């Protein structure tokens, strides 16, 4: 097993990861989800339609300290990615790896496109990965014979994870399946400390569950709709194929070797079964491909140990250097597609088709400029009670953030998408409505007089994101009560 001194190169890799994210934190702009977390943080609750409360409340806390700026959110995300790198190295150490195993695990986790992309945005994803990695480290230690009271710590991490993203439940189920499937793990299921850890997790999750029950379980509706969209767009074959892109072609063999290595060693076989159970579960429900990502931390760690043994026994010393360099080169090749390193127009022309998520960071101030210009040409009496109704939370959150500086009153934006529907005031809108991103035929049933498209949304980079090329329409008079408009536009996905 590696010494504490052997962890120093892992810390150096993690420091490089954080430095990269810090350098890129001011590039492009807010992602639509980051704008949404800021908006959700301004409406504190024990739950939201599409997520538990931890990330929106964290966004609110960061904003209270540093303001509603991009860079502090991105620094937190980058710090989380750096921490995941360290945890990958520590898991490799607990699995019996030496210095080389730790470095391979750390470099793979630092350079995998999935982790680079998630570490570059303040979302539930990167924090979810962090809690999975920490829980896996604690479980590996318990499988090595650590004090069984450590299950309380596992429960605490799982509980915090469930308050971040419900997908944490997949890890809990996968671990139980893994322990139940192998003789070396079954005795742990009889430990009162393990079930005490389960109780801790449920106690931490309980406030969100109570909120869900009081609000008719909206997250279940959101999850069903979201999974249906994923199955239609990607399918199960797409789920498998995307793993190659998310982990990186160079790192996939390392992860595969790690899974086999875990299976062949009885002390760790429960982890191999747990990894497979999570993958099969995601395939069964139609989850997004990146949901499997946190398990790569374990696979990379085990793969590092496996590769270290093979390289020591059968290969010249230079092969180890070639291995980690190949991981770095693979990460650098993928970098412009997963991080905002290229000029925005180059990204739009070259890399957008490889990863359209970066495109959702571009054009928000310009869109709000266009909305504000539409508002200014309306008659003064219509501007008094005007509201902007958007097709998704991204446009509404952008209007909330950028609108006041452009002459739009606060609380101008309404949306019936996800949790924005809960923030829609009664008896609103009471005057003219500017609709953003809705096709004309979608809103005509609600309006007597529709003007437009007045503007078609565009951005300077020419990136084809979700709002670019969509119309801005004006409804001078609603023909239905405001509540009917809200309910008619309501959608969770």
CSV table of C-alpha atoms in Angstrom, one decimal:
chain,number,residue,atom,x,y,z
A,1,UNK,CA,0.0,0.0,0.0
A,2,UNK,CA,1.2,3.5,-0.8
A,3,UNK,CA,2.5,5.7,2.0
A,4,UNK,CA,1.2,9.1,2.9
A,5,UNK,CA,4.0,10.6,1.0
A,6,UNK,CA,2.8,8.8,-2.2
A,7,UNK,CA,-0.4,10.9,-2.0
A,8,UNK,CA,1.6,14.1,-2.8
A,9,UNK,CA,1.5,13.6,-6.6
A,10,UNK,CA,-2.3,13.1,-6.3
A,11,UNK,CA,-2.6,16.4,-4.6
A,12,UNK,CA,-0.5,18.0,-7.3
A,13,UNK,CA,-2.8,16.6,-10.0
A,14,UNK,CA,-5.8,17.9,-8.0
A,15,UNK,CA,-4.2,21.3,-7.7
A,16,UNK,CA,-3.8,21.4,-11.5
A,17,UNK,CA,-7.4,20.5,-11.9
A,18,UNK,CA,-8.5,23.3,-9.7
A,19,UNK,CA,-6.2,25.8,-11.4
A,20,UNK,CA,-7.7,24.8,-14.8
A,21,UNK,CA,-11.2,25.4,-13.6
A,22,UNK,CA,-10.3,28.6,-11.9
A,23,UNK,CA,-8.7,29.9,-15.1
A,24,UNK,CA,-11.8,29.1,-17.1
A,25,UNK,CA,-14.4,30.2,-14.6
A,26,UNK,CA,-15.0,33.5,-16.3
A,27,UNK,CA,-15.3,32.2,-19.8
A,28,UNK,CA,-18.5,32.1,-21.8
A,29,UNK,CA,-21.3,32.7,-19.2
A,30,UNK,CA,-23.9,31.2,-16.9
A,31,UNK,CA,-25.3,27.8,-17.9
A,32,UNK,CA,-29.1,27.7,-17.9
A,33,UNK,CA,-29.0,25.4,-14.9
A,34,UNK,CA,-26.7,27.8,-12.9
A,35,UNK,CA,-29.2,30.6,-13.6
A,36,UNK,CA,-32.0,28.3,-12.3
A,37,UNK,CA,-30.1,27.5,-9.1
A,38,UNK,CA,-29.7,31.2,-8.4
A,39,UNK,CA,-33.4,31.7,-9.0
A,40,UNK,CA,-34.3,28.7,-6.8
A,41,UNK,CA,-32.1,29.9,-4.1
A,42,UNK,CA,-34.2,33.1,-4.0
A,43,UNK,CA,-37.2,30.9,-3.3
A,44,UNK,CA,-35.8,28.7,-0.4
A,45,UNK,CA,-37.7,25.5,0.2
A,46,UNK,CA,-37.2,21.9,1.4
A,47,UNK,CA,-37.6,20.7,-2.1
A,48,UNK,CA,-38.1,21.6,-5.7
A,49,UNK,CA,-39.9,19.9,-8.6
A,50,UNK,CA,-36.7,18.6,-10.2
A,51,UNK,CA,-34.2,18.4,-7.3
A,52,UNK,CA,-33.7,18.4,-3.5
A,53,UNK,CA,-32.8,21.7,-1.8
A,54,UNK,CA,-29.1,21.5,-1.2
A,55,UNK,CA,-27.7,23.0,-4.4
A,56,UNK,CA,-30.1,25.9,-4.7
A,57,UNK,CA,-29.6,26.7,-1.0
A,58,UNK,CA,-25.8,26.5,-1.5
A,59,UNK,CA,-26.1,28.9,-4.5
A,60,UNK,CA,-28.0,31.3,-2.2
A,61,UNK,CA,-25.3,31.1,0.4
A,62,UNK,CA,-22.5,31.7,-2.2
A,63,UNK,CA,-24.5,34.6,-3.6
A,64,UNK,CA,-24.9,36.1,-0.1
A,65,UNK,CA,-21.1,36.1,0.3
A,66,UNK,CA,-19.8,36.8,-3.2
A,67,UNK,CA,-22.8,38.1,-5.1
A,68,UNK,CA,-24.7,36.6,-8.0
A,69,UNK,CA,-21.5,36.2,-10.1
A,70,UNK,CA,-20.3,33.3,-12.2
A,71,UNK,CA,-16.8,32.8,-10.8
A,72,UNK,CA,-17.6,31.8,-7.2
A,73,UNK,CA,-20.0,29.2,-8.4
A,74,UNK,CA,-17.5,27.8,-10.8
A,75,UNK,CA,-14.7,27.8,-8.2
A,76,UNK,CA,-16.9,25.6,-5.9
A,77,UNK,CA,-17.5,23.2,-8.8
A,78,UNK,CA,-13.8,23.1,-9.6
A,79,UNK,CA,-12.9,22.5,-6.0
A,80,UNK,CA,-15.4,19.6,-6.0
A,81,UNK,CA,-13.7,18.0,-9.1
A,82,UNK,CA,-10.3,18.4,-7.4
A,83,UNK,CA,-11.6,16.7,-4.3
A,84,UNK,CA,-12.9,13.8,-6.5
A,85,UNK,CA,-9.4,13.4,-7.9
A,86,UNK,CA,-8.0,13.1,-4.4
A,87,UNK,CA,-10.7,10.6,-3.4
A,88,UNK,CA,-9.9,8.5,-6.5
A,89,UNK,CA,-6.3,8.3,-5.3
A,90,UNK,CA,-7.3,7.5,-1.8
A,91,UNK,CA,-9.6,4.7,-2.9
A,92,UNK,CA,-6.7,3.2,-4.9
A,93,UNK,CA,-4.6,3.4,-1.8
A,94,UNK,CA,-7.2,1.6,0.2
A,95,UNK,CA,-7.4,-1.1,-2.4
A,96,UNK,CA,-3.7,-1.8,-1.9
A,97,UNK,CA,-2.3,0.3,-4.6
A,98,UNK,CA,1.1,2.0,-4.6
A,99,UNK,CA,2.3,5.3,-5.9
A,100,UNK,CA,1.8,4.5,-9.5
A,101,UNK,CA,-1.8,3.2,-9.0
A,102,UNK,CA,-2.7,6.4,-7.1
A,103,UNK,CA,-1.3,8.6,-9.9
A,104,UNK,CA,-3.1,6.6,-12.7
A,105,UNK,CA,-6.4,6.8,-10.8
A,106,UNK,CA,-6.0,10.5,-10.2
A,107,UNK,CA,-5.0,11.4,-13.7
A,108,UNK,CA,-7.8,9.3,-15.2
A,109,UNK,CA,-10.3,11.1,-12.9
A,110,UNK,CA,-8.7,14.5,-13.7
A,111,UNK,CA,-8.8,14.1,-17.5
A,112,UNK,CA,-12.0,12.1,-18.2
A,113,UNK,CA,-14.3,14.3,-20.3
A,114,UNK,CA,-17.2,13.6,-17.9
A,115,UNK,CA,-15.4,14.9,-14.8
A,116,UNK,CA,-13.9,17.9,-16.7
A,117,UNK,CA,-17.3,18.9,-18.0
A,118,UNK,CA,-19.1,18.5,-14.7
A,119,UNK,CA,-16.3,20.3,-12.7
A,120,UNK,CA,-16.6,23.3,-15.0
A,121,UNK,CA,-20.3,24.0,-14.1
A,122,UNK,CA,-22.0,24.6,-10.8
A,123,UNK,CA,-24.7,21.8,-11.0
A,124,UNK,CA,-26.0,19.0,-8.9
A,125,UNK,CA,-23.9,16.7,-11.0
A,126,UNK,CA,-20.4,17.5,-9.7
A,127,UNK,CA,-21.6,17.5,-6.1
A,128,UNK,CA,-23.4,14.2,-6.6
A,129,UNK,CA,-20.1,12.7,-7.9
A,130,UNK,CA,-18.3,14.0,-4.9
A,131,UNK,CA,-20.7,12.3,-2.4
A,132,UNK,CA,-20.6,9.1,-4.4
A,133,UNK,CA,-16.8,9.1,-4.3
A,134,UNK,CA,-16.6,9.9,-0.6
A,135,UNK,CA,-19.2,7.1,0.2
A,136,UNK,CA,-17.2,4.6,-1.9
A,137,UNK,CA,-14.0,5.4,0.0
A,138,UNK,CA,-15.7,4.9,3.3
A,139,UNK,CA,-17.3,1.6,2.1
A,140,UNK,CA,-13.9,0.3,0.8
A,141,UNK,CA,-12.4,1.0,4.3
A,142,UNK,CA,-15.2,-0.9,5.9
A,143,UNK,CA,-14.7,-3.8,3.6
A,144,UNK,CA,-11.0,-3.8,4.7
A,145,UNK,CA,-12.2,-4.3,8.3
A,146,UNK,CA,-12.5,-0.7,9.6
A,147,UNK,CA,-14.6,0.0,12.7
A,148,UNK,CA,-18.2,-0.8,11.7
A,149,UNK,CA,-19.3,2.4,13.3
A,150,UNK,CA,-18.1,3.9,10.0
A,151,UNK,CA,-21.4,2.9,8.5
A,152,UNK,CA,-22.8,6.0,10.4
A,153,UNK,CA,-20.5,8.2,8.3
A,154,UNK,CA,-21.6,6.3,5.1
A,155,UNK,CA,-25.2,7.0,6.1
A,156,UNK,CA,-24.4,10.7,6.6
A,157,UNK,CA,-22.8,11.0,3.2
A,158,UNK,CA,-25.6,9.2,1.5
A,159,UNK,CA,-28.1,11.4,3.3
A,160,UNK,CA,-26.4,14.6,2.1
A,161,UNK,CA,-26.2,13.1,-1.3
A,162,UNK,CA,-29.9,12.4,-1.4
A,163,UNK,CA,-30.4,16.1,-0.5
A,164,UNK,CA,-28.3,16.9,-3.6
A,165,UNK,CA,-29.7,14.5,-6.2
A,166,UNK,CA,-32.0,11.5,-5.8
A,167,UNK,CA,-29.6,9.4,-8.0
A,168,UNK,CA,-27.6,8.8,-4.8
A,169,UNK,CA,-30.2,6.1,-4.0
A,170,UNK,CA,-28.8,4.1,-6.9
A,171,UNK,CA,-25.5,3.8,-5.1
A,172,UNK,CA,-27.2,2.7,-1.9
A,173,UNK,CA,-29.2,0.1,-3.7
A,174,UNK,CA,-26.2,-1.0,-5.7
A,175,UNK,CA,-24.1,-1.5,-2.6
A,176,UNK,CA,-26.8,-3.5,-0.8
A,177,UNK,CA,-27.1,-5.7,-3.9
A,178,UNK,CA,-23.4,-6.2,-4.0
A,179,UNK,CA,-23.1,-7.1,-0.3
A,180,UNK,CA,-26.0,-9.5,-0.6
A,181,UNK,CA,-24.6,-11.2,-3.7
A,182,UNK,CA,-21.3,-12.4,-2.2
A,183,UNK,CA,-20.6,-14.4,1.0
A,184,UNK,CA,-17.9,-11.9,2.2
A,185,UNK,CA,-20.5,-9.1,2.2
A,186,UNK,CA,-23.5,-10.8,3.7
A,187,UNK,CA,-22.3,-10.7,7.2
A,188,UNK,CA,-22.0,-6.9,6.9
A,189,UNK,CA,-25.8,-6.7,6.2
A,190,UNK,CA,-26.4,-8.2,9.6
A,191,UNK,CA,-24.4,-5.4,11.3
A,192,UNK,CA,-26.6,-3.1,13.4
A,193,UNK,CA,-24.2,-0.3,12.5
A,194,UNK,CA,-25.0,-0.6,8.8
A,195,UNK,CA,-28.8,-0.3,9.5
A,196,UNK,CA,-28.1,2.6,11.8
A,197,UNK,CA,-26.3,4.2,8.9
A,198,UNK,CA,-29.4,3.6,6.8
A,199,UNK,CA,-31.5,5.4,9.5
A,200,UNK,CA,-29.1,8.3,9.4
A,201,UNK,CA,-29.5,8.6,5.7
A,202,UNK,CA,-33.3,8.5,5.9
A,203,UNK,CA,-33.3,11.0,8.7
A,204,UNK,CA,-31.3,13.5,6.6
A,205,UNK,CA,-33.5,12.8,3.5
A,206,UNK,CA,-36.7,13.1,5.5
A,207,UNK,CA,-37.4,16.9,5.1
A,208,UNK,CA,-37.3,16.6,1.3
A,209,UNK,CA,-39.5,13.5,1.4
A,210,UNK,CA,-42.0,15.4,3.6
A,211,UNK,CA,-42.0,18.3,1.1
A,212,UNK,CA,-42.6,15.8,-1.7
A,213,UNK,CA,-45.5,14.2,0.1
A,214,UNK,CA,-47.1,17.6,0.8
A,215,UNK,CA,-46.7,18.6,-2.9
A,216,UNK,CA,-48.0,15.4,-4.5
A,217,UNK,CA,-44.5,14.0,-5.3
A,218,UNK,CA,-43.6,16.3,-8.3
A,219,UNK,CA,-40.1,14.8,-8.6
A,220,UNK,CA,-41.6,11.4,-9.5
A,221,UNK,CA,-43.5,13.1,-12.4
A,222,UNK,CA,-40.4,15.0,-13.4
A,223,UNK,CA,-38.3,11.8,-13.4
A,224,UNK,CA,-40.8,9.8,-15.4
A,225,UNK,CA,-41.0,12.5,-18.1
A,226,UNK,CA,-37.2,13.0,-18.1
A,227,UNK,CA,-36.4,9.4,-18.4
A,228,UNK,CA,-39.0,9.0,-21.2
A,229,UNK,CA,-37.2,11.8,-23.2
A,230,UNK,CA,-33.8,10.2,-22.6
A,231,UNK,CA,-35.1,6.8,-23.8
A,232,UNK,CA,-36.6,8.4,-26.9
A,233,UNK,CA,-33.5,10.5,-27.8
A,234,UNK,CA,-30.6,8.2,-26.7
A,235,UNK,CA,-31.9,4.7,-26.1
A,236,UNK,CA,-30.1,2.0,-24.3
A,237,UNK,CA,-27.5,1.5,-27.0
A,238,UNK,CA,-26.8,5.2,-26.8
A,239,UNK,CA,-26.3,4.9,-23.1
A,240,UNK,CA,-23.6,2.3,-23.7
A,241,UNK,CA,-21.9,4.1,-26.6
A,242,UNK,CA,-21.7,7.3,-24.6
A,243,UNK,CA,-19.7,5.7,-21.9
A,244,UNK,CA,-16.8,5.6,-24.4
A,245,UNK,CA,-17.1,9.4,-24.8
A,246,UNK,CA,-17.7,10.3,-21.2
A,247,UNK,CA,-14.8,8.3,-19.8
A,248,UNK,CA,-12.6,8.8,-22.8
A,249,UNK,CA,-11.3,6.1,-25.2
A,250,UNK,CA,-8.0,5.9,-23.3
A,251,UNK,CA,-9.6,5.5,-19.9
A,252,UNK,CA,-12.3,3.0,-20.8
A,253,UNK,CA,-9.8,0.1,-20.8
A,254,UNK,CA,-8.5,1.2,-17.4
A,255,UNK,CA,-12.0,1.3,-16.0
A,256,UNK,CA,-12.8,-2.1,-17.5
A,257,UNK,CA,-9.6,-3.6,-16.1
A,258,UNK,CA,-10.6,-2.2,-12.7
A,259,UNK,CA,-14.0,-3.8,-12.8
A,260,UNK,CA,-12.5,-7.2,-13.7
A,261,UNK,CA,-9.8,-6.7,-11.0
A,262,UNK,CA,-12.5,-6.1,-8.3
A,263,UNK,CA,-14.5,-9.2,-9.4
A,264,UNK,CA,-11.5,-11.5,-9.2
A,265,UNK,CA,-10.7,-10.6,-5.6
A,266,UNK,CA,-13.2,-11.8,-3.1
A,267,UNK,CA,-12.7,-8.9,-0.6
A,268,UNK,CA,-13.8,-6.5,-3.3
A,269,UNK,CA,-16.2,-8.6,-5.3
A,270,UNK,CA,-19.2,-6.9,-3.7
A,271,UNK,CA,-18.0,-3.6,-5.2
A,272,UNK,CA,-17.9,-5.1,-8.7
A,273,UNK,CA,-21.4,-6.4,-8.3
A,274,UNK,CA,-22.5,-3.0,-7.0
A,275,UNK,CA,-21.0,-1.3,-10.0
A,276,UNK,CA,-22.8,-3.7,-12.4
A,277,UNK,CA,-26.1,-3.3,-10.4
A,278,UNK,CA,-25.9,0.5,-10.8
A,279,UNK,CA,-25.3,0.2,-14.6
A,280,UNK,CA,-28.1,-2.3,-15.1
A,281,UNK,CA,-30.5,-0.2,-13.0
A,282,UNK,CA,-29.8,2.8,-15.1
A,283,UNK,CA,-30.3,0.9,-18.3
A,284,UNK,CA,-33.6,-0.5,-17.0
A,285,UNK,CA,-35.1,2.9,-16.1
A,286,UNK,CA,-33.6,4.8,-19.0
A,287,UNK,CA,-31.3,7.1,-17.0
A,288,UNK,CA,-28.9,9.5,-18.6
A,289,UNK,CA,-25.5,8.1,-19.5
A,290,UNK,CA,-23.6,10.4,-17.2
A,291,UNK,CA,-25.5,9.1,-14.2
A,292,UNK,CA,-23.0,6.2,-14.2
A,293,UNK,CA,-20.1,8.6,-14.0
A,294,UNK,CA,-19.5,8.5,-10.3
A,295,UNK,CA,-18.8,4.8,-10.4
A,296,UNK,CA,-15.8,5.5,-12.7
A,297,UNK,CA,-14.0,6.9,-9.7
A,298,UNK,CA,-14.1,3.4,-8.2
A,299,UNK,CA,-13.3,1.7,-11.6
A,300,UNK,CA,-10.4,4.1,-12.2
A,301,UNK,CA,-9.0,3.5,-8.7
A,302,UNK,CA,-9.2,-0.3,-9.1
A,303,UNK,CA,-7.9,0.0,-12.7
A,304,UNK,CA,-4.9,1.9,-11.4
A,305,UNK,CA,-4.1,-0.9,-9.0
A,306,UNK,CA,-4.5,-3.5,-11.7
A,307,UNK,CA,-2.3,-1.6,-14.2
A,308,UNK,CA,0.3,-1.1,-11.5
A,309,UNK,CA,0.6,-4.8,-10.9
A,310,UNK,CA,0.7,-5.6,-14.6
A,311,UNK,CA,3.2,-2.9,-15.5
A,312,UNK,CA,5.5,-4.0,-12.6
A,313,UNK,CA,5.4,-7.7,-13.7
A,314,UNK,CA,5.4,-7.6,-17.4
A,315,UNK,CA,6.4,-4.2,-18.8
A,316,UNK,CA,9.3,-1.8,-18.8
A,317,UNK,CA,9.2,1.1,-16.4
A,318,UNK,CA,8.6,3.5,-19.3
A,319,UNK,CA,5.2,1.9,-20.0
A,320,UNK,CA,3.8,3.4,-16.8
A,321,UNK,CA,4.9,6.9,-17.9
A,322,UNK,CA,3.3,6.2,-21.3
A,323,UNK,CA,0.1,5.2,-19.6
A,324,UNK,CA,-0.5,8.3,-17.7
A,325,UNK,CA,0.7,10.5,-20.5
A,326,UNK,CA,-1.8,8.8,-22.8
A,327,UNK,CA,-4.6,9.7,-20.3
A,328,UNK,CA,-3.4,13.3,-20.3
A,329,UNK,CA,-3.2,13.5,-24.1
A,330,UNK,CA,-6.7,12.0,-24.4
A,331,UNK,CA,-8.0,14.6,-22.0
A,332,UNK,CA,-6.4,17.5,-23.8
A,333,UNK,CA,-7.8,16.3,-27.1
A,334,UNK,CA,-11.3,16.3,-25.6
A,335,UNK,CA,-10.9,19.6,-23.7
A,336,UNK,CA,-12.3,22.1,-26.2
A,337,UNK,CA,-15.5,20.0,-26.5
A,338,UNK,CA,-16.1,19.9,-22.7
A,339,UNK,CA,-14.6,23.1,-21.3
A,340,UNK,CA,-14.8,26.7,-22.5
A,341,UNK,CA,-11.3,27.0,-23.8
A,342,UNK,CA,-12.0,27.8,-27.5
A,343,UNK,CA,-13.4,31.2,-28.6
A,344,UNK,CA,-17.2,31.1,-28.5
A,345,UNK,CA,-17.5,31.3,-32.3
A,346,UNK,CA,-15.0,28.5,-32.8
A,347,UNK,CA,-16.9,26.4,-30.3
A,348,UNK,CA,-20.1,27.1,-32.2
A,349,UNK,CA,-18.6,26.1,-35.5
A,350,UNK,CA,-16.4,23.1,-34.5
A,351,UNK,CA,-17.3,21.6,-31.1
A,352,UNK,CA,-21.0,22.3,-30.6
A,353,UNK,CA,-22.2,19.1,-32.2
A,354,UNK,CA,-19.9,17.1,-29.9
A,355,UNK,CA,-21.3,18.7,-26.7
A,356,UNK,CA,-24.2,21.1,-26.9
A,357,UNK,CA,-24.2,21.8,-23.1
A,358,UNK,CA,-21.5,24.5,-23.4
A,359,UNK,CA,-23.8,26.2,-25.9
A,360,UNK,CA,-26.2,26.8,-23.0
A,361,UNK,CA,-23.7,29.1,-21.5
A,362,UNK,CA,-23.8,31.6,-24.4
A,363,UNK,CA,-26.2,34.3,-25.3
A,364,UNK,CA,-28.2,35.0,-22.1
A,365,UNK,CA,-27.5,38.7,-21.8
A,366,UNK,CA,-28.2,39.1,-25.5
A,367,UNK,CA,-31.5,37.3,-25.2
A,368,UNK,CA,-32.6,39.6,-22.3
A,369,UNK,CA,-31.5,42.6,-24.4
A,370,UNK,CA,-33.8,41.5,-27.1
A,371,UNK,CA,-36.7,41.0,-24.7
A,372,UNK,CA,-36.1,44.4,-23.2
A,373,UNK,CA,-36.2,46.0,-26.7
A,374,UNK,CA,-39.5,44.4,-27.4
A,375,UNK,CA,-40.9,45.7,-24.1
A,376,UNK,CA,-39.7,49.3,-24.8
A,377,UNK,CA,-41.7,49.5,-28.0
A,378,UNK,CA,-45.0,48.6,-26.3
A,379,UNK,CA,-47.4,51.3,-25.3
A,380,UNK,CA,-46.8,52.7,-21.8
A,381,UNK,CA,-50.1,51.4,-20.4
A,382,UNK,CA,-49.2,47.9,-21.5
A,383,UNK,CA,-45.7,48.0,-19.9
A,384,UNK,CA,-47.2,48.8,-16.5
A,385,UNK,CA,-48.4,45.3,-15.7
A,386,UNK,CA,-46.4,43.4,-18.4
A,387,UNK,CA,-45.0,40.0,-17.7
A,388,UNK,CA,-42.5,37.8,-19.6
A,389,UNK,CA,-43.6,34.2,-19.8
A,390,UNK,CA,-40.9,31.7,-21.0
A,391,UNK,CA,-40.9,28.2,-22.2
A,392,UNK,CA,-38.3,27.0,-19.7
A,393,UNK,CA,-36.6,27.9,-16.5
A,394,UNK,CA,-33.4,29.0,-18.3
A,395,UNK,CA,-35.0,32.0,-20.1
A,396,UNK,CA,-37.0,33.0,-17.0
A,397,UNK,CA,-33.9,32.8,-14.7
A,398,UNK,CA,-31.9,34.9,-17.2
A,399,UNK,CA,-34.6,37.6,-17.2
A,400,UNK,CA,-34.6,37.5,-13.4
A,401,UNK,CA,-30.9,38.1,-13.3
A,402,UNK,CA,-30.2,40.4,-16.2
A,403,UNK,CA,-33.6,42.1,-16.5
A,404,UNK,CA,-33.4,44.8,-13.8
A,405,UNK,CA,-30.2,46.3,-15.3
A,406,UNK,CA,-32.1,46.5,-18.7
A,407,UNK,CA,-35.2,48.3,-17.4
A,408,UNK,CA,-37.3,45.2,-16.6
A,409,UNK,CA,-38.9,45.2,-13.2
A,410,UNK,CA,-38.0,42.4,-10.8
A,411,UNK,CA,-40.4,39.4,-10.8
A,412,UNK,CA,-41.2,40.2,-14.5
A,413,UNK,CA,-40.4,36.6,-15.5
A,414,UNK,CA,-42.9,33.8,-15.2
A,415,UNK,CA,-42.6,30.2,-16.4
A,416,UNK,CA,-44.6,27.0,-16.0
A,417,UNK,CA,-41.5,24.8,-16.3
A,418,UNK,CA,-40.5,22.8,-13.3
A,419,UNK,CA,-40.3,24.8,-10.0
A,420,UNK,CA,-41.0,28.1,-11.7
A,421,UNK,CA,-44.6,27.0,-11.7
A,422,UNK,CA,-44.6,27.1,-7.9
A,423,UNK,CA,-43.4,30.7,-8.0
A,424,UNK,CA,-46.1,31.9,-10.4
A,425,UNK,CA,-48.1,34.5,-8.5
A,426,UNK,CA,-51.9,34.2,-8.3
A,427,UNK,CA,-53.8,36.5,-10.8
A,428,UNK,CA,-50.7,37.0,-13.0
A,429,UNK,CA,-50.2,38.1,-15.7
A,430,UNK,CA,-52.7,40.9,-15.4
A,431,UNK,CA,-51.7,42.8,-18.6
A,432,UNK,CA,-49.8,42.2,-21.8
A,433,UNK,CA,-47.5,39.2,-22.0
A,434,UNK,CA,-44.2,38.8,-23.9
A,435,UNK,CA,-43.8,35.1,-24.7
A,436,UNK,CA,-40.2,33.7,-25.2
A,437,UNK,CA,-39.5,30.5,-27.0
A,438,UNK,CA,-43.0,29.5,-27.6
A,439,UNK,CA,-44.3,28.7,-31.1
A,440,UNK,CA,-47.2,30.9,-32.1
A,441,UNK,CA,-49.6,27.9,-32.3
A,442,UNK,CA,-48.8,27.0,-28.7
A,443,UNK,CA,-50.0,30.3,-27.3
A,444,UNK,CA,-52.8,31.3,-29.7
A,445,UNK,CA,-55.4,29.3,-27.7
A,446,UNK,CA,-54.7,31.6,-24.7
A,447,UNK,CA,-54.6,35.0,-26.5
A,448,UNK,CA,-57.0,37.2,-28.4
A,449,UNK,CA,-54.4,39.3,-30.1
A,450,UNK,CA,-50.9,37.8,-30.9
A,451,UNK,CA,-48.2,39.9,-32.5
A,452,UNK,CA,-45.1,38.4,-33.9
A,453,UNK,CA,-42.6,36.9,-34.0
A,454,UNK,CA,-41.5,40.4,-33.1
A,455,UNK,CA,-37.9,39.1,-32.7
A,456,UNK,CA,-36.1,35.9,-33.4
A,457,UNK,CA,-33.6,35.2,-30.6
A,458,UNK,CA,-30.0,35.3,-31.7
A,459,UNK,CA,-26.5,35.5,-30.2
A,460,UNK,CA,-23.2,37.0,-31.4
A,461,UNK,CA,-21.4,33.6,-31.4
A,462,UNK,CA,-24.0,32.1,-33.6
A,463,UNK,CA,-24.4,29.1,-31.4
A,464,UNK,CA,-27.5,27.0,-31.9
A,465,UNK,CA,-28.6,26.6,-28.3
A,466,UNK,CA,-32.1,25.9,-27.0
A,467,UNK,CA,-33.3,29.5,-27.3
A,468,UNK,CA,-31.5,30.7,-30.4
A,469,UNK,CA,-33.7,30.9,-33.4
A,470,UNK,CA,-36.9,30.8,-31.3
A,471,UNK,CA,-39.5,33.6,-31.4
A,472,UNK,CA,-40.4,36.4,-29.1
A,473,UNK,CA,-44.2,37.0,-29.3
A,474,UNK,CA,-46.5,39.6,-27.8
A,475,UNK,CA,-49.9,38.8,-26.5
A,476,UNK,CA,-51.9,42.0,-26.0
A,477,UNK,CA,-54.9,40.4,-24.3
A,478,UNK,CA,-55.4,37.1,-22.6
A,479,UNK,CA,-58.6,35.3,-23.4
A,480,UNK,CA,-58.3,33.0,-20.4
A,481,UNK,CA,-57.8,33.5,-16.6
A,482,UNK,CA,-54.1,33.6,-15.6
A,483,UNK,CA,-54.4,30.3,-13.7
A,484,UNK,CA,-55.6,28.6,-16.9
A,485,UNK,CA,-52.6,29.9,-18.8
A,486,UNK,CA,-50.3,28.6,-16.1
A,487,UNK,CA,-51.9,25.2,-16.0
A,488,UNK,CA,-52.1,25.0,-19.7
A,489,UNK,CA,-48.4,25.6,-20.1
A,490,UNK,CA,-47.2,23.6,-17.0
A,491,UNK,CA,-44.6,20.9,-17.8
A,492,UNK,CA,-42.1,19.0,-15.7
A,493,UNK,CA,-39.1,17.5,-17.6
